[in-house]
Amino acid sequence: MSDIADLIGSRFEWMSRDELISWQCEALRRSVAQAAKSRWYAAKFREMGLDPSSIKSVEDIKRLPFTTKEDLRQSYPDGMLTIDREDVIRVHTSSGTTGTPTAILHSRADIDCWAELMARCLAMSGATKADVFQNMSGYGMFTGGLGLHYGAERLGMMVLPAGPGNTARQIKLIRDFHVTCIHATPSYAMHVAERMISEGDDPSSLGLKRAFLGAEPYTEEMRQKLQELYGFKAFNSYGLSEMNGPGVAFECPEQNGMHVWEDAYLVEIVDPDTLEPVEEGEVGELVMTTLRREAMPLIRYRTRDLTCILPGDCPCGRKHRRLARMMGRSDDMLIVRGVNVFPSQIEEVIMRHKWIGGNYLIRLTKAEALDQMTVQVELARSEFDGSVETLRNLRAQLQKELREQVGFNVSVEVLEPGSLPASEGKAKRVVDERA
Ligand code: DLL
């Protein structure tokens, strides 16, 4: 085994199922005992009459309380901290949309473990220290910057901490330093490609080999489109600030589901209404318990993300189970004329069409008490012959496919390239003006 493989925790990466489960039992016991040192969990366990030392195996997880975003807000800034404040070396916060922040505090061991998990993801993609990595993610409180940065450095790659935006500089840096791997949100990767095309440039001429794409939902169709435009292989990357950030689940070269690192996270998929576990392969809300976090362990954290565990073994040989592409968040679901619609269903249809660019916006309005959905897309100039007749037909075709997808009439507006707000980080895909 090479030194690098040792460094990034291969002991955990290649564990058998039995080894993983036995590790999880031990780690869960430790995590619960650790959590009980915080004011928040101590009070919670007391209130429930739960003795932390009675948690002996993974099956006992059902006796533990769920933790929600609201709990994190209420215990802000350090009600869930289990160690001395002077042993905290980093804080990440997420402001969310409602303004009340949540904070995750990390010890040195936590940052070390996170870097190890992240390096494991990158190495799994086939990246090595010979690669040159440009991180187009926001640095600062957002975890996509420092999270990927520490992982890539741990692997020994040459890292360009470019941050988001300034597209012309991004392209220049990629060329000047022969960058081979990038990290971005899929919407920003799409924006960079379209910007290059609009300037007569070709994204595939950048010579990128891999892209690590995540932090927001996107469809398989969007991945395919990006891979075609750039000629790279795109790896789906999932994580959330509450579980450190990126490095929670990541695709292997099979590109068929994201291995969730089960030595560090205990995974449950539950029915979001009853909170009871769903059958393997069934979609539900992802709930996670940290198994290797010291400063601020979280027990049964409700992520609100909807996914399922893919049944069966991965041909790559790793036994960490795979999460399916996120289907959205339970709080992202739109209810339009009583019908449940996820933005990803709209994206799936849009991405089938070469004449449409990669950016889009869903607008919801009301007309005489009836919900109206308008999907705004941009023309991809290179794929369009310029005739009004063609445009009319294409628009009608898209309208028809969207109606078939969601079951009601959707208006389509086709805009000039570059009309919609471009995203540098997480894209905002829905504007709801019904209130
Ligand atoms: O977005 C952490 C991250 C950074 C992940 C960079 C991957 C790459 P938060 O800002 O806390 O953390 O947002 C977490 O983003 O609960 C999901 O709803 C969504 N999300 C993250 N990755 C994916 C993905 C970071 N691959 C929230 N597919 C999560 C779909 C994703 N949704």
Short mmCIF file of C-alpha atoms and ligand atoms in Angstrom, two decimals:
data_model
loop_
_atom_site.label_atom_id
_atom_site.label_comp_id
_atom_site.label_asym_id
_atom_site.label_seq_id
_atom_site.Cartn_x
_atom_site.Cartn_y
_atom_site.Cartn_z
CA MET A 1 0.00 0.00 0.00
CA SER A 2 1.41 3.41 -0.90
CA ASP A 3 2.04 6.10 1.72
CA ILE A 4 -0.67 8.27 0.23
CA ALA A 5 -3.22 5.47 0.49
CA ASP A 6 -2.27 5.03 4.15
CA LEU A 7 -2.53 8.72 4.73
CA ILE A 8 -6.06 8.98 3.41
CA GLY A 9 -7.40 6.24 5.61
CA SER A 10 -7.51 3.18 3.39
CA ARG A 11 -8.14 1.15 6.54
CA PHE A 12 -11.67 2.52 6.43
CA GLU A 13 -12.11 2.81 2.67
CA TRP A 14 -11.81 -0.91 1.98
CA MET A 15 -13.47 -2.32 5.12
CA SER A 16 -15.80 -5.28 4.64
CA ARG A 17 -19.45 -4.90 5.68
CA ASP A 18 -18.80 -6.83 8.89
CA GLU A 19 -15.82 -4.66 9.78
CA LEU A 20 -17.81 -1.52 9.05
CA ILE A 21 -20.74 -2.57 11.19
CA SER A 22 -18.57 -3.58 14.09
CA TRP A 23 -16.69 -0.25 13.82
CA GLN A 24 -20.03 1.60 13.69
CA CYS A 25 -21.30 0.01 16.91
CA GLU A 26 -18.16 1.05 18.73
CA ALA A 27 -18.11 4.53 17.16
CA LEU A 28 -21.80 5.14 17.88
CA ARG A 29 -21.28 4.32 21.56
CA ARG A 30 -18.40 6.81 21.65
CA SER A 31 -20.31 9.50 19.77
CA VAL A 32 -23.33 9.31 22.04
CA ALA A 33 -21.13 9.47 25.12
CA GLN A 34 -19.34 12.45 23.62
CA ALA A 35 -22.59 14.21 22.65
CA ALA A 36 -23.80 13.80 26.24
CA LYS A 37 -21.01 16.16 27.30
CA SER A 38 -22.78 19.05 25.56
CA ARG A 39 -25.39 21.18 27.33
CA TRP A 40 -27.91 20.54 24.57
CA TYR A 41 -27.74 16.73 24.37
CA ALA A 42 -27.28 16.34 28.14
CA ALA A 43 -30.59 18.15 28.66
CA LYS A 44 -32.25 16.25 25.83
CA PHE A 45 -31.17 12.81 27.11
CA ARG A 46 -32.23 13.77 30.65
CA GLU A 47 -35.64 14.90 29.43
CA MET A 48 -36.10 11.58 27.59
CA GLY A 49 -34.81 9.54 30.49
CA LEU A 50 -32.15 8.09 28.21
CA ASP A 51 -28.94 6.71 29.68
CA PRO A 52 -26.23 7.24 27.01
CA SER A 53 -24.37 4.15 28.22
CA SER A 54 -27.39 2.01 27.32
CA ILE A 55 -26.62 2.59 23.61
CA LYS A 56 -24.69 -0.53 22.64
CA SER A 57 -25.24 -1.20 18.95
CA VAL A 58 -26.38 0.34 15.69
CA GLU A 59 -29.89 -1.04 16.26
CA ASP A 60 -30.16 1.15 19.37
CA ILE A 61 -30.11 4.22 17.14
CA LYS A 62 -33.90 4.14 17.12
CA ARG A 63 -33.93 5.07 20.80
CA LEU A 64 -32.00 8.27 20.16
CA PRO A 65 -33.65 11.62 19.46
CA PHE A 66 -33.61 13.32 16.06
CA THR A 67 -31.74 16.61 15.70
CA THR A 68 -33.14 19.31 13.42
CA LYS A 69 -31.93 22.55 11.91
CA GLU A 70 -34.18 24.30 14.44
CA ASP A 71 -32.30 22.57 17.29
CA LEU A 72 -29.04 23.90 15.83
CA ARG A 73 -30.51 27.40 15.71
CA GLN A 74 -31.70 27.19 19.28
CA SER A 75 -28.36 25.93 20.55
CA TYR A 76 -26.40 28.52 18.52
CA PRO A 77 -23.55 29.34 18.93
CA ASP A 78 -22.09 26.60 21.14
CA GLY A 79 -24.84 24.75 23.01
CA MET A 80 -23.80 21.47 21.34
CA LEU A 81 -20.08 21.93 21.98
CA THR A 82 -18.47 19.05 23.90
CA ILE A 83 -14.89 20.30 24.33
CA ASP A 84 -13.19 23.39 25.79
CA ARG A 85 -13.62 26.45 23.63
CA GLU A 86 -9.86 26.84 23.40
CA ASP A 87 -9.64 23.46 21.67
CA VAL A 88 -11.92 24.63 18.86
CA ILE A 89 -9.83 25.56 15.82
CA ARG A 90 -12.50 26.38 13.20
CA VAL A 91 -16.11 27.48 12.91
CA HIS A 92 -18.33 27.24 9.85
CA THR A 93 -21.76 28.80 9.81
CA SER A 94 -24.60 28.67 7.36
CA SER A 95 -26.93 31.62 7.31
CA GLY A 96 -29.69 29.74 5.53
CA THR A 97 -32.53 31.67 3.99
CA THR A 98 -34.30 32.69 7.18
CA GLY A 99 -31.41 34.64 8.64
CA THR A 100 -30.94 32.71 11.89
CA PRO A 101 -27.50 31.14 11.59
CA THR A 102 -26.35 27.68 12.57
CA ALA A 103 -22.75 26.95 13.48
CA ILE A 104 -20.54 23.88 13.45
CA LEU A 105 -17.40 23.99 15.59
CA HIS A 106 -14.40 21.80 14.82
CA SER A 107 -11.46 20.52 16.84
CA ARG A 108 -8.09 19.80 15.27
CA ALA A 109 -8.99 16.10 15.07
CA ASP A 110 -12.25 17.03 13.30
CA ILE A 111 -10.50 19.09 10.64
CA ASP A 112 -7.99 16.29 10.20
CA CYS A 113 -10.71 13.68 9.78
CA TRP A 114 -12.62 15.88 7.32
CA ALA A 115 -9.47 16.39 5.22
CA GLU A 116 -8.92 12.62 5.25
CA LEU A 117 -12.49 11.93 4.08
CA MET A 118 -12.23 14.55 1.37
CA ALA A 119 -8.86 13.25 0.17
CA ARG A 120 -10.39 9.78 0.06
CA CYS A 121 -13.14 11.09 -2.26
CA LEU A 122 -10.67 12.76 -4.59
CA ALA A 123 -8.38 9.73 -4.69
CA MET A 124 -11.38 7.51 -5.39
CA SER A 125 -12.05 9.54 -8.55
CA GLY A 126 -8.59 8.58 -9.76
CA ALA A 127 -6.97 11.93 -8.97
CA THR A 128 -3.37 11.80 -7.67
CA LYS A 129 -0.72 14.21 -6.50
CA ALA A 130 0.25 14.67 -10.12
CA ASP A 131 -3.05 16.48 -10.75
CA VAL A 132 -3.53 20.24 -10.68
CA PHE A 133 -6.71 21.30 -8.97
CA GLN A 134 -8.65 24.55 -9.27
CA ASN A 135 -11.23 25.17 -6.59
CA MET A 136 -13.96 27.45 -7.96
CA SER A 137 -16.00 27.21 -4.80
CA GLY A 138 -16.53 30.05 -2.33
CA TYR A 139 -13.97 30.21 0.49
CA GLY A 140 -15.07 31.54 3.86
CA MET A 141 -17.98 30.30 5.92
CA PHE A 142 -19.15 28.11 3.01
CA THR A 143 -17.57 24.66 3.36
CA GLY A 144 -16.96 24.00 -0.35
CA GLY A 145 -13.84 26.18 -0.30
CA LEU A 146 -11.75 25.03 2.66
CA GLY A 147 -13.30 21.53 2.61
CA LEU A 148 -12.05 20.66 -0.87
CA HIS A 149 -8.88 22.67 -0.33
CA TYR A 150 -7.71 20.66 2.68
CA GLY A 151 -8.61 17.38 0.97
CA ALA A 152 -6.75 18.25 -2.22
CA GLU A 153 -3.69 19.39 -0.29
CA ARG A 154 -3.81 16.20 1.76
CA LEU A 155 -3.66 14.25 -1.47
CA GLY A 156 -0.74 16.41 -2.52
CA MET A 157 -2.27 18.05 -5.58
CA MET A 158 -1.18 21.50 -6.69
CA VAL A 159 -4.12 23.63 -5.56
CA LEU A 160 -5.36 26.91 -7.06
CA PRO A 161 -7.78 28.45 -4.54
CA ALA A 162 -9.50 30.51 -7.24
CA GLY A 163 -12.84 30.93 -5.48
CA PRO A 164 -15.98 31.59 -7.50
CA GLY A 165 -16.62 34.14 -10.24
CA ASN A 166 -14.27 36.16 -12.46
CA THR A 167 -14.79 33.70 -15.27
CA ALA A 168 -12.12 35.13 -17.57
CA ARG A 169 -9.52 34.65 -14.83
CA GLN A 170 -10.74 31.11 -14.13
CA ILE A 171 -10.19 30.18 -17.78
CA LYS A 172 -6.77 31.82 -17.88
CA LEU A 173 -5.63 30.04 -14.70
CA ILE A 174 -6.78 26.68 -16.06
CA ARG A 175 -4.73 27.21 -19.20
CA ASP A 176 -1.67 28.78 -17.57
CA PHE A 177 -1.28 26.09 -14.89
CA HIS A 178 -2.49 23.11 -16.94
CA VAL A 179 -5.27 22.44 -14.47
CA THR A 180 -6.62 18.89 -14.72
CA CYS A 181 -9.41 18.88 -12.07
CA ILE A 182 -11.93 21.50 -11.05
CA HIS A 183 -14.48 21.84 -8.29
CA ALA A 184 -17.58 23.98 -8.90
CA THR A 185 -21.32 23.96 -8.61
CA PRO A 186 -22.78 22.36 -11.75
CA SER A 187 -24.55 25.64 -12.55
CA TYR A 188 -21.27 27.57 -12.46
CA ALA A 189 -19.48 24.93 -14.56
CA MET A 190 -22.29 25.36 -17.09
CA HIS A 191 -21.93 29.13 -16.99
CA VAL A 192 -18.19 28.95 -17.68
CA ALA A 193 -18.78 26.61 -20.64
CA GLU A 194 -21.47 28.82 -22.14
CA ARG A 195 -19.39 31.92 -21.68
CA MET A 196 -16.53 30.25 -23.56
CA ILE A 197 -18.82 29.12 -26.36
CA SER A 198 -20.34 32.60 -26.68
CA GLU A 199 -16.80 33.94 -27.18
CA GLY A 200 -16.06 31.40 -29.89
CA ASP A 201 -13.93 29.29 -27.53
CA ASP A 202 -14.33 25.56 -26.86
CA PRO A 203 -14.49 24.24 -23.26
CA SER A 204 -13.01 20.92 -24.35
CA SER A 205 -9.84 22.74 -25.39
CA LEU A 206 -9.09 23.31 -21.68
CA GLY A 207 -7.98 19.70 -21.36
CA LEU A 208 -9.74 19.11 -18.02
CA LYS A 209 -9.88 15.46 -16.96
CA ARG A 210 -12.21 15.57 -13.95
CA ALA A 211 -14.79 17.80 -12.35
CA PHE A 212 -16.16 17.46 -8.83
CA LEU A 213 -19.66 18.87 -8.94
CA GLY A 214 -22.06 19.33 -6.07
CA ALA A 215 -23.52 21.62 -3.42
CA GLU A 216 -26.78 21.85 -5.34
CA PRO A 217 -29.21 19.44 -6.97
CA TYR A 218 -28.70 18.63 -10.64
CA THR A 219 -29.88 15.94 -12.98
CA GLU A 220 -28.07 13.13 -14.78
CA GLU A 221 -28.96 15.00 -18.01
CA MET A 222 -27.07 18.08 -16.76
CA ARG A 223 -24.04 15.92 -15.93
CA GLN A 224 -24.11 14.40 -19.43
CA LYS A 225 -24.33 17.84 -21.02
CA LEU A 226 -21.36 19.12 -19.01
CA GLN A 227 -19.30 16.01 -19.81
CA GLU A 228 -20.01 16.47 -23.52
CA LEU A 229 -19.11 20.15 -23.47
CA TYR A 230 -15.84 19.79 -21.55
CA GLY A 231 -14.84 16.22 -22.30
CA PHE A 232 -14.15 15.62 -18.59
CA LYS A 233 -15.57 12.99 -16.28
CA ALA A 234 -17.91 14.58 -13.72
CA PHE A 235 -18.19 13.15 -10.21
CA ASN A 236 -21.20 13.92 -8.06
CA SER A 237 -20.25 15.20 -4.61
CA TYR A 238 -22.68 15.48 -1.72
CA GLY A 239 -22.34 17.02 1.68
CA LEU A 240 -23.77 19.57 4.07
CA SER A 241 -22.28 21.96 6.59
CA GLU A 242 -23.85 20.10 9.49
CA MET A 243 -21.90 16.96 8.48
CA ASN A 244 -18.67 19.03 7.98
CA GLY A 245 -19.48 19.96 4.38
CA PRO A 246 -18.31 18.17 1.23
CA GLY A 247 -16.74 14.72 1.70
CA VAL A 248 -19.85 12.95 2.98
CA ALA A 249 -20.70 10.99 -0.17
CA PHE A 250 -18.92 10.90 -3.52
CA GLU A 251 -19.01 8.94 -6.74
CA CYS A 252 -16.40 6.40 -7.76
CA PRO A 253 -15.48 6.00 -11.44
CA GLU A 254 -18.55 3.78 -11.90
CA GLN A 255 -20.59 7.03 -11.62
CA ASN A 256 -23.52 5.11 -10.28
CA GLY A 257 -24.47 6.53 -6.89
CA MET A 258 -22.34 8.19 -4.23
CA HIS A 259 -20.48 6.06 -1.68
CA VAL A 260 -21.32 7.47 1.70
CA TRP A 261 -18.41 7.06 4.10
CA GLU A 262 -20.05 4.84 6.67
CA ASP A 263 -17.06 4.84 9.02
CA ALA A 264 -17.81 8.54 9.62
CA TYR A 265 -21.57 8.74 9.09
CA LEU A 266 -24.34 6.43 10.20
CA VAL A 267 -27.07 6.63 7.58
CA GLU A 268 -30.80 6.16 7.92
CA ILE A 269 -33.48 6.79 5.32
CA VAL A 270 -36.82 7.59 6.92
CA ASP A 271 -40.31 8.51 5.87
CA PRO A 272 -40.34 12.30 6.44
CA ASP A 273 -43.86 12.17 7.87
CA THR A 274 -43.75 9.12 10.15
CA LEU A 275 -39.96 9.17 10.72
CA GLU A 276 -40.03 5.37 10.42
CA PRO A 277 -37.32 3.69 8.30
CA VAL A 278 -38.25 2.98 4.67
CA GLU A 279 -37.33 -0.24 2.83
CA GLU A 280 -33.91 -0.42 1.15
CA GLY A 281 -34.17 1.19 -2.29
CA GLU A 282 -37.16 3.32 -1.30
CA VAL A 283 -36.91 7.11 -1.34
CA GLY A 284 -37.04 8.95 1.97
CA GLU A 285 -35.31 11.62 4.00
CA LEU A 286 -31.63 11.14 4.70
CA VAL A 287 -30.82 11.17 8.41
CA MET A 288 -27.20 11.09 9.55
CA THR A 289 -25.27 10.59 12.77
CA THR A 290 -21.63 11.62 12.94
CA LEU A 291 -19.36 8.77 14.06
CA ARG A 292 -15.96 10.40 14.04
CA ARG A 293 -16.62 13.95 15.19
CA GLU A 294 -15.25 15.23 18.44
CA ALA A 295 -16.17 18.88 19.09
CA MET A 296 -19.77 18.72 18.00
CA PRO A 297 -21.21 15.28 17.28
CA LEU A 298 -24.71 15.33 15.82
CA ILE A 299 -27.20 12.57 16.47
CA ARG A 300 -29.77 11.59 13.84
CA TYR A 301 -29.59 14.89 12.00
CA ARG A 302 -32.54 15.37 9.63
CA THR A 303 -30.97 16.62 6.39
CA ARG A 304 -34.31 17.17 4.58
CA ASP A 305 -32.63 15.72 1.47
CA LEU A 306 -34.57 13.05 -0.34
CA THR A 307 -32.70 10.04 -1.68
CA CYS A 308 -32.48 6.28 -1.39
CA ILE A 309 -29.81 3.68 -0.78
CA LEU A 310 -29.00 1.87 -4.01
CA PRO A 311 -29.32 -1.87 -3.49
CA GLY A 312 -26.50 -4.23 -4.38
CA ASP A 313 -22.72 -4.04 -4.42
CA CYS A 314 -20.73 -1.55 -6.44
CA PRO A 315 -18.40 -3.17 -8.99
CA CYS A 316 -15.57 -1.00 -7.61
CA GLY A 317 -15.44 -3.29 -4.57
CA ARG A 318 -15.99 -0.67 -1.86
CA LYS A 319 -18.57 -1.75 0.67
CA HIS A 320 -19.70 1.73 1.74
CA ARG A 321 -23.26 1.88 0.47
CA ARG A 322 -24.30 4.25 -2.31
CA LEU A 323 -26.78 7.10 -2.14
CA ALA A 324 -28.79 7.86 -5.26
CA ARG A 325 -28.57 11.35 -6.77
CA MET A 326 -30.51 13.68 -4.47
CA MET A 327 -34.06 14.03 -5.67
CA GLY A 328 -34.41 17.40 -3.99
CA ARG A 329 -35.18 18.56 -0.51
CA SER A 330 -38.48 17.93 1.17
CA ASP A 331 -38.69 21.72 1.58
CA ASP A 332 -37.85 22.33 -2.15
CA MET A 333 -40.89 20.54 -3.42
CA LEU A 334 -43.25 22.89 -5.25
CA ILE A 335 -46.96 22.40 -5.01
CA VAL A 336 -48.50 23.76 -8.20
CA ARG A 337 -52.24 23.35 -8.71
CA GLY A 338 -52.08 20.69 -6.05
CA VAL A 339 -49.46 18.71 -7.97
CA ASN A 340 -46.06 18.01 -6.37
CA VAL A 341 -43.24 19.11 -8.64
CA PHE A 342 -39.50 19.03 -8.06
CA PRO A 343 -37.35 21.49 -10.02
CA SER A 344 -35.26 18.49 -11.11
CA GLN A 345 -38.23 17.18 -13.14
CA ILE A 346 -38.19 20.40 -15.14
CA GLU A 347 -34.41 20.29 -15.54
CA GLU A 348 -34.57 16.75 -16.86
CA VAL A 349 -36.73 17.89 -19.80
CA ILE A 350 -34.75 21.06 -20.50
CA MET A 351 -31.40 19.28 -20.66
CA ARG A 352 -32.63 16.94 -23.42
CA HIS A 353 -32.59 19.86 -25.87
CA LYS A 354 -29.37 21.02 -27.47
CA TRP A 355 -30.92 24.31 -28.63
CA ILE A 356 -31.43 25.40 -25.00
CA GLY A 357 -28.58 26.64 -22.81
CA GLY A 358 -27.88 25.22 -19.36
CA ASN A 359 -29.42 28.05 -17.33
CA TYR A 360 -33.13 28.18 -16.54
CA LEU A 361 -35.63 29.69 -14.11
CA ILE A 362 -39.02 28.48 -12.91
CA ARG A 363 -41.45 31.32 -12.14
CA LEU A 364 -44.64 30.71 -10.21
CA THR A 365 -47.44 33.27 -10.31
CA LYS A 366 -51.20 33.32 -9.81
CA ALA A 367 -53.83 34.27 -12.38
CA GLU A 368 -57.39 34.41 -11.06
CA ALA A 369 -56.52 32.18 -8.12
CA LEU A 370 -54.96 29.57 -10.39
CA ASP A 371 -51.25 28.73 -10.11
CA GLN A 372 -49.24 29.42 -13.26
CA MET A 373 -45.82 27.99 -13.99
CA THR A 374 -43.52 29.69 -16.49
CA VAL A 375 -40.22 28.15 -17.41
CA GLN A 376 -37.66 30.61 -18.75
CA VAL A 377 -34.82 29.19 -20.82
CA GLU A 378 -32.04 30.69 -22.91
CA LEU A 379 -31.25 29.90 -26.52
CA ALA A 380 -27.98 28.16 -27.22
CA ARG A 381 -26.96 30.26 -30.20
CA SER A 382 -24.69 27.71 -31.79
CA GLU A 383 -27.53 25.18 -32.09
CA PHE A 384 -30.19 27.52 -33.50
CA ASP A 385 -30.77 28.41 -37.18
CA GLY A 386 -32.31 31.82 -36.35
CA SER A 387 -35.73 31.28 -37.96
CA VAL A 388 -38.91 32.34 -36.17
CA GLU A 389 -40.65 29.22 -37.44
CA THR A 390 -38.03 26.93 -35.85
CA LEU A 391 -38.27 28.86 -32.61
CA ARG A 392 -42.05 28.51 -32.52
CA ASN A 393 -41.83 24.75 -33.11
CA LEU A 394 -39.13 24.23 -30.52
CA ARG A 395 -41.06 26.19 -27.94
CA ALA A 396 -44.23 24.20 -28.64
CA GLN A 397 -42.26 20.95 -28.35
CA LEU A 398 -40.77 21.96 -24.99
CA GLN A 399 -44.20 23.05 -23.72
CA LYS A 400 -45.64 19.68 -24.71
CA GLU A 401 -42.88 17.70 -22.99
CA LEU A 402 -43.19 19.78 -19.82
CA ARG A 403 -46.95 19.19 -19.75
CA GLU A 404 -46.34 15.45 -20.11
CA GLN A 405 -43.79 15.58 -17.30
CA VAL A 406 -45.84 17.52 -14.71
CA GLY A 407 -49.43 16.99 -15.84
CA PHE A 408 -50.53 20.60 -16.33
CA ASN A 409 -49.88 23.41 -18.83
CA VAL A 410 -46.56 25.18 -18.43
CA SER A 411 -45.70 28.40 -20.30
CA VAL A 412 -42.28 28.57 -21.87
CA GLU A 413 -40.33 31.78 -22.50
CA VAL A 414 -37.27 31.55 -24.71
CA LEU A 415 -34.77 34.31 -23.97
CA GLU A 416 -31.57 35.57 -25.54
CA PRO A 417 -28.41 33.86 -24.26
CA GLY A 418 -27.15 35.51 -21.06
CA SER A 419 -30.54 37.01 -20.06
CA LEU A 420 -31.01 35.01 -16.87
CA PRO A 421 -28.97 35.74 -13.74
CA ALA A 422 -25.79 33.64 -13.88
CA SER A 423 -24.85 31.69 -10.77
CA GLU A 424 -21.37 31.52 -9.28
CA GLY A 425 -22.38 29.35 -6.32
CA LYS A 426 -25.66 27.62 -5.66
CA ALA A 427 -28.13 28.48 -8.44
CA LYS A 428 -31.53 29.90 -7.56
CA ARG A 429 -33.90 28.04 -9.86
CA VAL A 430 -37.31 29.03 -8.51
CA VAL A 431 -39.00 32.40 -8.08
CA ASP A 432 -42.33 32.02 -6.34
CA GLU A 433 -44.48 35.14 -6.67
CA ARG A 434 -47.77 33.53 -5.66
CA ALA A 435 -47.97 34.95 -2.14
O1 DLL B 1 -23.27 22.60 0.01
C1 DLL B 1 -21.52 21.37 1.14
C2 DLL B 1 -20.94 21.03 -0.18
C3 DLL B 1 -20.01 21.85 -0.75
C4 DLL B 1 -21.28 19.86 -0.83
C5 DLL B 1 -19.43 21.53 -1.96
C6 DLL B 1 -20.71 19.49 -2.03
C7 DLL B 1 -19.78 20.33 -2.61
P1 DLL B 1 -24.51 23.46 2.60
O2 DLL B 1 -24.29 24.82 2.08
O3 DLL B 1 -24.78 23.27 4.03
O4 DLL B 1 -23.28 22.54 2.30
O5 DLL B 1 -25.70 22.85 1.75
C8 DLL B 1 -26.08 21.51 1.93
O6 DLL B 1 -26.87 21.34 -0.36
O7 DLL B 1 -28.42 19.50 2.26
C9 DLL B 1 -28.33 19.50 -0.19
O8 DLL B 1 -29.65 20.00 -0.13
C10 DLL B 1 -27.51 20.34 -1.15
N1 DLL B 1 -26.50 19.53 -1.83
C11 DLL B 1 -25.19 19.41 -1.53
N2 DLL B 1 -24.59 18.58 -2.40
C12 DLL B 1 -25.54 18.14 -3.26
C13 DLL B 1 -25.56 17.26 -4.38
C14 DLL B 1 -22.77 22.24 1.06
N3 DLL B 1 -24.46 16.65 -4.84
C15 DLL B 1 -27.23 21.17 1.02
N4 DLL B 1 -26.75 17.04 -4.99
C16 DLL B 1 -27.62 19.73 1.13
C17 DLL B 1 -27.88 17.65 -4.55
C18 DLL B 1 -26.76 18.75 -2.88
N5 DLL B 1 -27.91 18.50 -3.53
#
